[in-house]
Amino acid sequence: MQRYVIRMFADEWRQWVPAVAVVAVIATMIGLCVHQFAWTSDPQFRAAVVAAGVPLDEFRILSVTIYTVIALVSWVALTVVGRASVQATRRAHALWLLLGASPSTVFISTLLVLAVVSVCGAVVGALASTLLSFWAVPAFNAEVSPAVNLPGFVIVPWAPVAIIVLSVVTAMVGGLLPARRASRTPPSVALRSPEGSGRRSIVTVFRIVCSVFFLLVAGGLVVAAGFSSQLGSTSPGSMFNLAVDAGGSALIAVYLLCPQIVAFIFWILNGIFSRSGAVVPALGTRAAAARVQASATTIAPLAAGLGGIGLLLCAVNSVVAVTEALQPGTQTDLTEVWTIVAVIAASMLATSAAVVSLSARGRGREIALLQAAGMQTRQIGTLIASESFAIALAASITAAVPVAVGGIVCVLVSKAALGNSSVVVWPVPAMLLGLVAAWIVIFLILLAPAITPLRDGPGAQLREQGV
């Protein structure tokens, strides 16, 4: 079975490239953090900092903030990719069970597929981060404190190994429960339902209960913001913390409720397209709704990324505006903020792209069937565009909830701090840019499996699939 798994990966390596690429990107970011931590803990670095009379905490405070953000982003990205990688091979799992394989064998083989994907990406990421560290780590430390004459950067031997282990373990953790579920799902259920919801009632109830709890927390923080003057929390720092806490709680809530939110948004879009007579866009939205589990898995990290970026920009820019109103001429450095925004944007967009690519397996056969049924090339393009637009729009609408919560907090606190006027900077351009970028990326990934049947006709694709 293990040899068959390796052969399956080798034969279909192109379909696994996006997942490997995401693991490599995340492993690269983890690697840069590991190399920075290892270097700032090195005796040579410490001696140079002490000799210059600069506190070591200057290098650690900024690093810890970026460490935390990258750790959260990496956890979400790698666990989502791990879950999607297992979900992409559900049909193969069902066939293994039908051929007599035991559930434990299927479980181990499933984890082996995920291990191969994660190891390939982790090794690439470890190599990339090691090479980039010779430039990135000295440049980062020089930016933090230019007065320190630091020694030449040296790679710590254990750092690449730690990068590979952290990346692989995190991805494997994301695939444990899906692999266990795949090994215990009856083959008839797995083959009949491509997304295979199975028995998830307990998990769904738990997610809803947790999301309601975080929504209540967010609502309580918004109410507290209305009494910020009585609580003495009208400083820019207090406004930032309260906005991020309230928006972060709402972000966790919508992340947990993503399947339900996505299904509702798709239902609304399908109704709008159907009543306006747009048959093909309605069909594309219905196709996204039919894959609601895969769509939710795609949208959740994308919505979390867009929501996190929008919330951060809203809170930071609002704090800058309030500070400027209270203390005109105050200088602000947003380098750290833009670094965090770039990390979140790249990671979450790449994660969603990988999930879309994994869930698009078999799309070539669907496109060929649509061609055989008489659908024209232009209509298929419209179908794919509408499906990708529905996914991107659902992610943007979901992401708008935490941004709105954080913005309301900024309005209430700034009003208490400035008197009758309130200040809030809504990140509308960033959110629109995120919507367009997500639409383009998802459209290109969904279009890729359709290129062959559109170019060669449906006959070759259907013969290959045995239809």
Short mmCIF file of C-alpha atoms in Angstrom, two decimals:
data_model
loop_
_atom_site.label_atom_id
_atom_site.label_comp_id
_atom_site.label_asym_id
_atom_site.label_seq_id
_atom_site.Cartn_x
_atom_site.Cartn_y
_atom_site.Cartn_z
CA MET A 1 0.00 0.00 0.00
CA GLN A 2 2.84 2.39 0.82
CA ARG A 3 4.43 1.81 -2.59
CA TYR A 4 1.07 2.49 -4.24
CA VAL A 5 0.77 5.77 -2.32
CA ILE A 6 4.19 6.92 -3.52
CA ARG A 7 3.32 5.91 -7.09
CA MET A 8 -0.01 7.77 -6.87
CA PHE A 9 1.80 10.91 -5.73
CA ALA A 10 4.40 10.57 -8.50
CA ASP A 11 1.77 10.04 -11.22
CA GLU A 12 -0.36 13.01 -10.10
CA TRP A 13 2.40 15.33 -8.88
CA ARG A 14 1.06 18.28 -10.88
CA GLN A 15 -2.15 18.24 -8.84
CA TRP A 16 -0.16 18.37 -5.61
CA VAL A 17 2.10 21.25 -6.66
CA PRO A 18 -0.16 24.00 -5.15
CA ALA A 19 -0.29 22.22 -1.78
CA VAL A 20 3.48 21.69 -1.82
CA ALA A 21 3.94 25.34 -2.78
CA VAL A 22 1.82 26.55 0.15
CA VAL A 23 3.75 24.38 2.60
CA ALA A 24 6.98 25.74 1.09
CA VAL A 25 5.83 29.37 1.47
CA ILE A 26 4.72 28.85 5.06
CA ALA A 27 7.89 26.90 5.86
CA THR A 28 9.95 29.77 4.44
CA MET A 29 8.27 32.26 6.77
CA ILE A 30 8.65 29.89 9.70
CA GLY A 31 12.29 29.42 8.70
CA LEU A 32 13.01 33.14 8.72
CA CYS A 33 11.57 33.35 12.23
CA VAL A 34 13.59 30.34 13.38
CA HIS A 35 16.82 31.76 11.94
CA GLN A 36 16.12 35.16 13.54
CA PHE A 37 15.44 33.54 16.91
CA ALA A 38 18.52 31.34 16.67
CA TRP A 39 20.76 34.24 15.64
CA THR A 40 19.54 36.63 18.35
CA SER A 41 20.19 33.85 20.89
CA ASP A 42 23.74 33.31 19.62
CA PRO A 43 26.55 34.39 22.02
CA GLN A 44 28.27 36.44 19.26
CA PHE A 45 25.10 38.44 18.64
CA ARG A 46 24.48 39.00 22.35
CA ALA A 47 28.06 40.13 22.91
CA ALA A 48 27.85 42.68 20.09
CA VAL A 49 24.56 44.09 21.38
CA VAL A 50 25.85 44.34 24.96
CA ALA A 51 29.06 46.02 23.76
CA ALA A 52 27.01 48.65 21.90
CA GLY A 53 24.95 49.35 25.04
CA VAL A 54 21.67 48.55 23.30
CA PRO A 55 19.01 46.51 25.17
CA LEU A 56 18.51 43.07 23.66
CA ASP A 57 14.75 43.54 24.06
CA GLU A 58 14.77 46.04 21.19
CA PHE A 59 15.39 43.15 18.81
CA ARG A 60 13.04 40.77 20.59
CA ILE A 61 9.91 42.91 20.99
CA LEU A 62 9.38 43.46 17.27
CA SER A 63 10.43 39.90 16.51
CA VAL A 64 7.93 38.44 18.99
CA THR A 65 5.06 40.35 17.34
CA ILE A 66 5.95 38.99 13.91
CA TYR A 67 6.58 35.52 15.40
CA THR A 68 3.05 35.50 16.84
CA VAL A 69 1.40 36.57 13.59
CA ILE A 70 3.35 34.06 11.52
CA ALA A 71 2.62 31.30 14.04
CA LEU A 72 -1.15 31.94 13.82
CA VAL A 73 -1.09 32.25 10.03
CA SER A 74 1.05 29.12 9.68
CA TRP A 75 -1.23 27.09 11.94
CA VAL A 76 -4.33 28.04 9.95
CA ALA A 77 -2.67 27.61 6.54
CA LEU A 78 -0.95 24.28 7.18
CA THR A 79 -3.89 22.67 8.97
CA VAL A 80 -6.28 23.77 6.21
CA VAL A 81 -3.95 22.43 3.52
CA GLY A 82 -3.56 19.19 5.47
CA ARG A 83 -7.33 18.78 5.73
CA ALA A 84 -7.85 19.63 2.05
CA SER A 85 -5.12 17.19 0.97
CA VAL A 86 -6.89 14.35 2.76
CA GLN A 87 -10.27 15.45 1.39
CA ALA A 88 -8.90 15.45 -2.17
CA THR A 89 -8.16 11.69 -2.01
CA ARG A 90 -11.45 10.55 -0.45
CA ARG A 91 -12.45 8.59 -3.53
CA ALA A 92 -9.16 6.66 -3.46
CA HIS A 93 -9.74 5.89 0.23
CA ALA A 94 -13.17 4.47 -0.56
CA LEU A 95 -11.75 2.30 -3.34
CA TRP A 96 -9.06 0.98 -0.97
CA LEU A 97 -11.74 -0.01 1.52
CA LEU A 98 -13.76 -1.72 -1.22
CA LEU A 99 -10.67 -3.71 -2.23
CA GLY A 100 -10.34 -5.09 1.28
CA ALA A 101 -7.93 -2.71 2.98
CA SER A 102 -8.48 -2.32 6.72
CA PRO A 103 -9.41 1.09 8.18
CA SER A 104 -6.05 1.28 9.97
CA THR A 105 -4.20 0.68 6.69
CA VAL A 106 -6.22 3.39 4.95
CA PHE A 107 -5.56 5.75 7.88
CA ILE A 108 -1.80 5.19 7.73
CA SER A 109 -1.72 5.45 3.93
CA THR A 110 -3.69 8.69 4.06
CA LEU A 111 -1.24 10.19 6.50
CA LEU A 112 1.61 8.97 4.28
CA VAL A 113 0.23 11.00 1.35
CA LEU A 114 0.05 14.06 3.57
CA ALA A 115 3.55 13.37 4.92
CA VAL A 116 5.00 13.23 1.40
CA VAL A 117 3.32 16.53 0.47
CA SER A 118 4.38 18.29 3.67
CA VAL A 119 7.97 16.97 3.61
CA CYS A 120 8.46 18.09 0.00
CA GLY A 121 7.18 21.58 0.81
CA ALA A 122 9.05 21.78 4.13
CA VAL A 123 12.39 20.86 2.56
CA VAL A 124 11.95 23.50 -0.15
CA GLY A 125 10.92 26.06 2.47
CA ALA A 126 13.87 25.20 4.71
CA LEU A 127 16.30 25.65 1.83
CA ALA A 128 14.68 28.91 0.70
CA SER A 129 14.59 30.39 4.21
CA THR A 130 18.21 29.41 4.83
CA LEU A 131 19.34 31.20 1.68
CA LEU A 132 17.13 34.24 2.32
CA SER A 133 18.33 34.50 5.92
CA PHE A 134 21.78 35.66 4.81
CA TRP A 135 20.08 38.84 3.55
CA ALA A 136 16.82 39.11 5.50
CA VAL A 137 18.07 38.58 9.06
CA PRO A 138 20.95 41.13 8.93
CA ALA A 139 18.71 43.63 7.11
CA PHE A 140 15.95 43.25 9.71
CA ASN A 141 18.34 43.65 12.65
CA ALA A 142 20.04 46.65 11.04
CA GLU A 143 16.63 48.28 10.62
CA VAL A 144 15.80 47.68 14.29
CA SER A 145 19.00 49.27 15.61
CA PRO A 146 21.47 50.71 13.07
CA ALA A 147 23.87 51.75 15.87
CA VAL A 148 24.93 48.16 16.63
CA ASN A 149 27.94 46.78 14.73
CA LEU A 150 26.69 43.21 14.36
CA PRO A 151 28.92 40.27 13.38
CA GLY A 152 28.39 38.36 10.15
CA PHE A 153 25.30 36.16 10.11
CA VAL A 154 25.94 32.46 10.69
CA ILE A 155 23.47 29.59 10.17
CA VAL A 156 22.77 27.58 13.31
CA PRO A 157 22.92 23.84 12.38
CA TRP A 158 19.70 22.87 14.13
CA ALA A 159 17.58 25.59 12.49
CA PRO A 160 16.81 23.84 9.13
CA VAL A 161 15.86 20.64 10.96
CA ALA A 162 13.55 22.57 13.27
CA ILE A 163 11.90 24.24 10.27
CA ILE A 164 11.15 20.91 8.59
CA VAL A 165 9.85 19.33 11.81
CA LEU A 166 7.59 22.28 12.70
CA SER A 167 6.11 22.49 9.19
CA VAL A 168 5.51 18.75 8.79
CA VAL A 169 4.03 18.28 12.26
CA THR A 170 1.64 21.22 11.84
CA ALA A 171 0.40 19.96 8.48
CA MET A 172 0.02 16.42 9.84
CA VAL A 173 -2.04 17.68 12.79
CA GLY A 174 -4.49 19.26 10.33
CA GLY A 175 -4.94 15.93 8.54
CA LEU A 176 -5.36 13.63 11.55
CA LEU A 177 -9.11 13.98 12.06
CA PRO A 178 -9.95 14.01 8.31
CA ALA A 179 -7.78 10.92 7.82
CA ARG A 180 -9.51 9.13 10.68
CA ARG A 181 -12.91 10.12 9.27
CA ALA A 182 -11.90 8.99 5.77
CA SER A 183 -10.81 5.58 7.05
CA ARG A 184 -14.14 5.07 8.84
CA THR A 185 -16.53 6.47 6.23
CA PRO A 186 -18.42 3.71 4.39
CA PRO A 187 -17.28 3.51 0.74
CA SER A 188 -20.85 3.90 -0.52
CA VAL A 189 -21.16 7.25 1.26
CA ALA A 190 -17.75 8.48 0.07
CA LEU A 191 -18.37 7.52 -3.56
CA ARG A 192 -21.91 8.85 -3.62
CA SER A 193 -21.08 12.25 -2.08
CA PRO A 194 -17.86 13.87 -3.33
CA GLU A 195 -17.72 16.23 -0.37
CA GLY A 196 -18.91 13.59 2.04
CA SER A 197 -20.26 15.47 4.97
CA GLY A 198 -20.73 12.29 7.00
CA ARG A 199 -21.88 12.54 10.60
CA ARG A 200 -20.86 16.02 11.55
CA SER A 201 -23.84 17.07 13.63
CA ILE A 202 -21.87 17.15 16.88
CA VAL A 203 -19.01 19.08 15.29
CA THR A 204 -21.46 21.53 13.71
CA VAL A 205 -23.24 22.15 16.99
CA PHE A 206 -19.92 22.67 18.75
CA ARG A 207 -18.80 25.18 16.10
CA ILE A 208 -22.08 27.09 16.35
CA VAL A 209 -21.92 27.22 20.16
CA CYS A 210 -18.33 28.48 20.07
CA SER A 211 -19.17 31.07 17.41
CA VAL A 212 -22.10 32.36 19.46
CA PHE A 213 -19.77 32.71 22.45
CA PHE A 214 -17.27 34.78 20.46
CA LEU A 215 -20.08 36.89 18.99
CA LEU A 216 -21.25 37.64 22.52
CA VAL A 217 -17.70 38.58 23.48
CA ALA A 218 -17.47 40.90 20.48
CA GLY A 219 -20.83 42.45 21.32
CA GLY A 220 -19.79 42.98 24.94
CA LEU A 221 -16.61 44.73 23.86
CA VAL A 222 -18.58 47.00 21.52
CA VAL A 223 -20.89 47.91 24.41
CA ALA A 224 -17.85 48.56 26.61
CA ALA A 225 -16.49 50.90 23.93
CA GLY A 226 -19.62 53.00 24.36
CA PHE A 227 -18.62 53.59 27.99
CA SER A 228 -14.93 54.19 27.25
CA SER A 229 -14.97 57.67 28.79
CA GLN A 230 -16.36 56.32 32.06
CA LEU A 231 -13.84 53.47 31.97
CA GLY A 232 -10.94 55.80 31.22
CA SER A 233 -10.04 53.97 28.02
CA THR A 234 -9.88 56.84 25.54
CA SER A 235 -6.18 56.74 24.67
CA PRO A 236 -5.11 55.65 21.16
CA GLY A 237 -3.53 52.52 22.62
CA SER A 238 -6.74 51.57 24.41
CA MET A 239 -8.74 52.19 21.24
CA PHE A 240 -6.42 49.93 19.24
CA ASN A 241 -6.55 47.11 21.79
CA LEU A 242 -10.32 47.29 22.16
CA ALA A 243 -10.89 47.39 18.38
CA VAL A 244 -8.56 44.44 17.75
CA ASP A 245 -10.06 42.41 20.60
CA ALA A 246 -13.64 43.01 19.46
CA GLY A 247 -12.87 42.51 15.77
CA GLY A 248 -10.71 39.47 16.53
CA SER A 249 -13.56 37.86 18.47
CA ALA A 250 -15.93 38.52 15.56
CA LEU A 251 -13.32 37.11 13.16
CA ILE A 252 -13.13 33.85 15.11
CA ALA A 253 -16.92 33.67 15.17
CA VAL A 254 -17.37 34.08 11.41
CA TYR A 255 -14.48 31.66 10.77
CA LEU A 256 -16.31 29.00 12.79
CA LEU A 257 -19.63 29.82 11.12
CA CYS A 258 -18.14 29.92 7.62
CA PRO A 259 -20.04 26.88 6.19
CA GLN A 260 -23.40 28.33 7.25
CA ILE A 261 -22.52 31.86 6.10
CA VAL A 262 -21.24 30.60 2.75
CA ALA A 263 -24.37 28.52 2.12
CA PHE A 264 -26.58 31.53 2.87
CA ILE A 265 -24.60 33.88 0.60
CA PHE A 266 -24.66 31.35 -2.26
CA TRP A 267 -28.41 30.96 -1.82
CA ILE A 268 -28.89 34.74 -2.07
CA LEU A 269 -26.61 35.03 -5.13
CA ASN A 270 -28.32 32.13 -6.87
CA GLY A 271 -31.70 33.74 -6.28
CA ILE A 272 -30.51 37.08 -7.67
CA PHE A 273 -29.02 35.53 -10.80
CA SER A 274 -32.04 33.27 -11.36
CA ARG A 275 -34.59 36.08 -11.07
CA SER A 276 -32.56 38.35 -13.36
CA GLY A 277 -32.47 35.69 -16.09
CA ALA A 278 -28.71 35.12 -15.88
CA VAL A 279 -28.85 31.36 -16.35
CA VAL A 280 -25.13 30.61 -16.67
CA PRO A 281 -24.05 32.73 -13.65
CA ALA A 282 -26.84 31.10 -11.64
CA LEU A 283 -25.48 27.70 -12.67
CA GLY A 284 -21.96 28.74 -11.62
CA THR A 285 -23.19 29.90 -8.22
CA ARG A 286 -25.14 26.66 -7.85
CA ALA A 287 -21.96 24.73 -8.66
CA ALA A 288 -20.15 26.55 -5.85
CA ALA A 289 -23.09 25.88 -3.52
CA ALA A 290 -23.05 22.17 -4.41
CA ARG A 291 -19.47 22.06 -3.13
CA VAL A 292 -20.30 24.05 -0.03
CA GLN A 293 -17.89 22.07 2.19
CA ALA A 294 -14.97 22.58 -0.20
CA SER A 295 -16.08 26.16 -0.83
CA ALA A 296 -16.23 26.84 2.90
CA THR A 297 -12.76 25.36 3.35
CA THR A 298 -11.57 27.65 0.56
CA ILE A 299 -13.36 30.74 1.84
CA ALA A 300 -12.52 30.35 5.55
CA PRO A 301 -8.78 31.12 5.29
CA LEU A 302 -9.42 33.73 2.62
CA ALA A 303 -12.05 35.44 4.77
CA ALA A 304 -9.78 35.22 7.81
CA GLY A 305 -6.95 36.81 5.85
CA LEU A 306 -9.07 39.59 4.36
CA GLY A 307 -10.82 40.18 7.69
CA GLY A 308 -7.55 40.24 9.62
CA ILE A 309 -5.93 42.65 7.15
CA GLY A 310 -8.98 44.92 7.06
CA LEU A 311 -9.28 44.94 10.85
CA LEU A 312 -5.59 45.70 11.32
CA LEU A 313 -5.61 48.51 8.75
CA CYS A 314 -8.82 49.97 10.16
CA ALA A 315 -7.51 49.95 13.74
CA VAL A 316 -4.00 51.21 12.92
CA ASN A 317 -5.07 53.97 10.52
CA SER A 318 -7.81 55.09 12.90
CA VAL A 319 -5.30 55.25 15.76
CA VAL A 320 -2.93 57.28 13.55
CA ALA A 321 -5.78 59.69 12.69
CA VAL A 322 -6.79 60.09 16.34
CA THR A 323 -3.15 60.61 17.38
CA GLU A 324 -2.75 63.24 14.68
CA ALA A 325 -5.89 65.00 15.93
CA LEU A 326 -4.68 64.96 19.55
CA GLN A 327 -1.00 65.59 18.85
CA PRO A 328 -0.46 67.16 15.40
CA GLY A 329 2.86 66.39 13.77
CA THR A 330 3.35 63.00 15.45
CA GLN A 331 5.53 60.68 13.34
CA THR A 332 4.38 57.08 12.82
CA ASP A 333 6.26 54.08 11.45
CA LEU A 334 3.98 51.48 9.84
CA THR A 335 6.74 49.16 8.58
CA GLU A 336 5.74 46.41 11.01
CA VAL A 337 2.07 46.75 10.05
CA TRP A 338 2.76 46.43 6.32
CA THR A 339 5.03 43.46 6.97
CA ILE A 340 2.22 41.70 8.83
CA VAL A 341 -0.27 42.63 6.07
CA ALA A 342 2.02 41.17 3.41
CA VAL A 343 2.51 37.96 5.41
CA ILE A 344 -1.22 37.45 5.95
CA ALA A 345 -2.17 38.32 2.37
CA ALA A 346 0.37 36.01 0.76
CA SER A 347 -0.32 33.12 3.12
CA MET A 348 -4.10 33.16 3.06
CA LEU A 349 -4.38 33.73 -0.69
CA ALA A 350 -1.93 30.90 -1.36
CA THR A 351 -3.79 28.63 1.06
CA SER A 352 -7.14 29.28 -0.60
CA ALA A 353 -5.56 28.76 -4.02
CA ALA A 354 -4.18 25.39 -2.92
CA VAL A 355 -7.55 24.29 -1.53
CA VAL A 356 -9.31 25.34 -4.75
CA SER A 357 -6.74 23.43 -6.79
CA LEU A 358 -7.14 20.27 -4.68
CA SER A 359 -10.93 20.45 -4.80
CA ALA A 360 -10.84 21.01 -8.58
CA ARG A 361 -9.72 17.44 -9.25
CA GLY A 362 -12.15 15.96 -11.76
CA ARG A 363 -13.28 19.34 -13.06
CA GLY A 364 -11.98 18.46 -16.54
CA ARG A 365 -14.58 15.68 -16.76
CA GLU A 366 -17.35 18.06 -15.69
CA ILE A 367 -16.34 20.63 -18.31
CA ALA A 368 -16.23 17.90 -20.96
CA LEU A 369 -19.76 16.78 -20.03
CA LEU A 370 -20.99 20.37 -20.27
CA GLN A 371 -19.41 20.63 -23.72
CA ALA A 372 -21.01 17.37 -24.78
CA ALA A 373 -24.35 18.75 -23.58
CA GLY A 374 -23.96 21.70 -25.94
CA MET A 375 -22.48 24.47 -23.78
CA GLN A 376 -20.27 26.87 -25.72
CA THR A 377 -16.75 27.98 -24.76
CA ARG A 378 -17.93 31.48 -23.87
CA GLN A 379 -20.63 30.07 -21.62
CA ILE A 380 -18.15 27.82 -19.84
CA GLY A 381 -15.91 30.84 -19.26
CA THR A 382 -18.87 32.72 -17.81
CA LEU A 383 -19.71 29.71 -15.63
CA ILE A 384 -16.20 29.56 -14.17
CA ALA A 385 -16.07 33.35 -13.73
CA SER A 386 -19.38 33.39 -11.87
CA GLU A 387 -18.36 30.50 -9.60
CA SER A 388 -15.03 32.14 -8.74
CA PHE A 389 -16.79 35.48 -8.21
CA ALA A 390 -19.26 33.87 -5.83
CA ILE A 391 -16.40 32.39 -3.78
CA ALA A 392 -14.46 35.68 -3.69
CA LEU A 393 -17.57 37.71 -2.86
CA ALA A 394 -18.57 35.32 -0.07
CA ALA A 395 -15.09 35.66 1.41
CA SER A 396 -15.23 39.46 1.23
CA ILE A 397 -18.69 39.65 2.79
CA THR A 398 -17.62 37.33 5.60
CA ALA A 399 -14.44 39.38 6.13
CA ALA A 400 -16.44 42.60 6.37
CA VAL A 401 -18.03 41.52 9.68
CA PRO A 402 -14.91 41.83 11.90
CA VAL A 403 -13.88 45.01 10.07
CA ALA A 404 -17.29 46.54 10.80
CA VAL A 405 -17.07 45.54 14.48
CA GLY A 406 -13.58 47.02 14.82
CA GLY A 407 -14.67 50.19 13.01
CA ILE A 408 -17.65 50.67 15.33
CA VAL A 409 -15.34 50.42 18.32
CA CYS A 410 -13.04 53.05 16.78
CA VAL A 411 -16.03 55.35 16.22
CA LEU A 412 -17.21 55.04 19.83
CA VAL A 413 -13.79 55.43 21.47
CA SER A 414 -12.64 58.28 19.20
CA LYS A 415 -15.89 60.12 19.89
CA ALA A 416 -15.21 59.87 23.61
CA ALA A 417 -11.61 61.02 23.11
CA LEU A 418 -12.27 63.92 20.72
CA GLY A 419 -15.59 65.15 22.03
CA ASN A 420 -18.39 65.44 19.51
CA SER A 421 -16.42 64.25 16.46
CA SER A 422 -15.44 60.67 15.69
CA VAL A 423 -12.63 59.32 13.54
CA VAL A 424 -12.52 56.01 11.71
CA VAL A 425 -10.61 55.04 8.56
CA TRP A 426 -12.42 52.29 6.69
CA PRO A 427 -10.11 50.08 4.57
CA VAL A 428 -12.39 50.11 1.54
CA PRO A 429 -9.61 50.18 -1.12
CA ALA A 430 -7.77 47.28 0.55
CA MET A 431 -10.95 45.19 0.79
CA LEU A 432 -11.85 45.85 -2.86
CA LEU A 433 -8.30 44.99 -3.91
CA GLY A 434 -8.56 41.76 -1.93
CA LEU A 435 -11.87 40.91 -3.64
CA VAL A 436 -10.42 41.46 -7.12
CA ALA A 437 -7.18 39.59 -6.35
CA ALA A 438 -9.07 36.62 -4.90
CA TRP A 439 -11.44 36.55 -7.88
CA ILE A 440 -8.57 36.54 -10.39
CA VAL A 441 -6.56 33.84 -8.59
CA ILE A 442 -9.54 31.52 -8.05
CA PHE A 443 -10.72 32.04 -11.63
CA LEU A 444 -7.31 31.08 -13.05
CA ILE A 445 -7.11 27.96 -10.88
CA LEU A 446 -10.63 26.84 -11.81
CA LEU A 447 -9.90 27.58 -15.46
CA ALA A 448 -6.77 25.41 -15.57
CA PRO A 449 -8.57 22.01 -15.63
CA ALA A 450 -10.88 23.31 -18.37
CA ILE A 451 -8.12 24.24 -20.80
CA THR A 452 -7.59 20.72 -22.15
CA PRO A 453 -11.27 19.90 -22.94
CA LEU A 454 -11.80 23.40 -24.32
CA ARG A 455 -8.80 23.00 -26.62
CA ASP A 456 -9.13 19.34 -27.66
CA GLY A 457 -12.88 18.87 -27.32
CA PRO A 458 -14.77 16.69 -24.84
CA GLY A 459 -14.08 13.33 -26.55
CA ALA A 460 -10.52 12.79 -25.36
CA GLN A 461 -11.30 13.80 -21.79
CA LEU A 462 -14.34 11.55 -21.55
CA ARG A 463 -12.51 8.58 -23.06
CA GLU A 464 -9.71 9.05 -20.54
CA GLN A 465 -12.27 9.00 -17.73
CA GLY A 466 -13.96 5.93 -19.14
CA VAL A 467 -17.22 7.65 -20.03
#
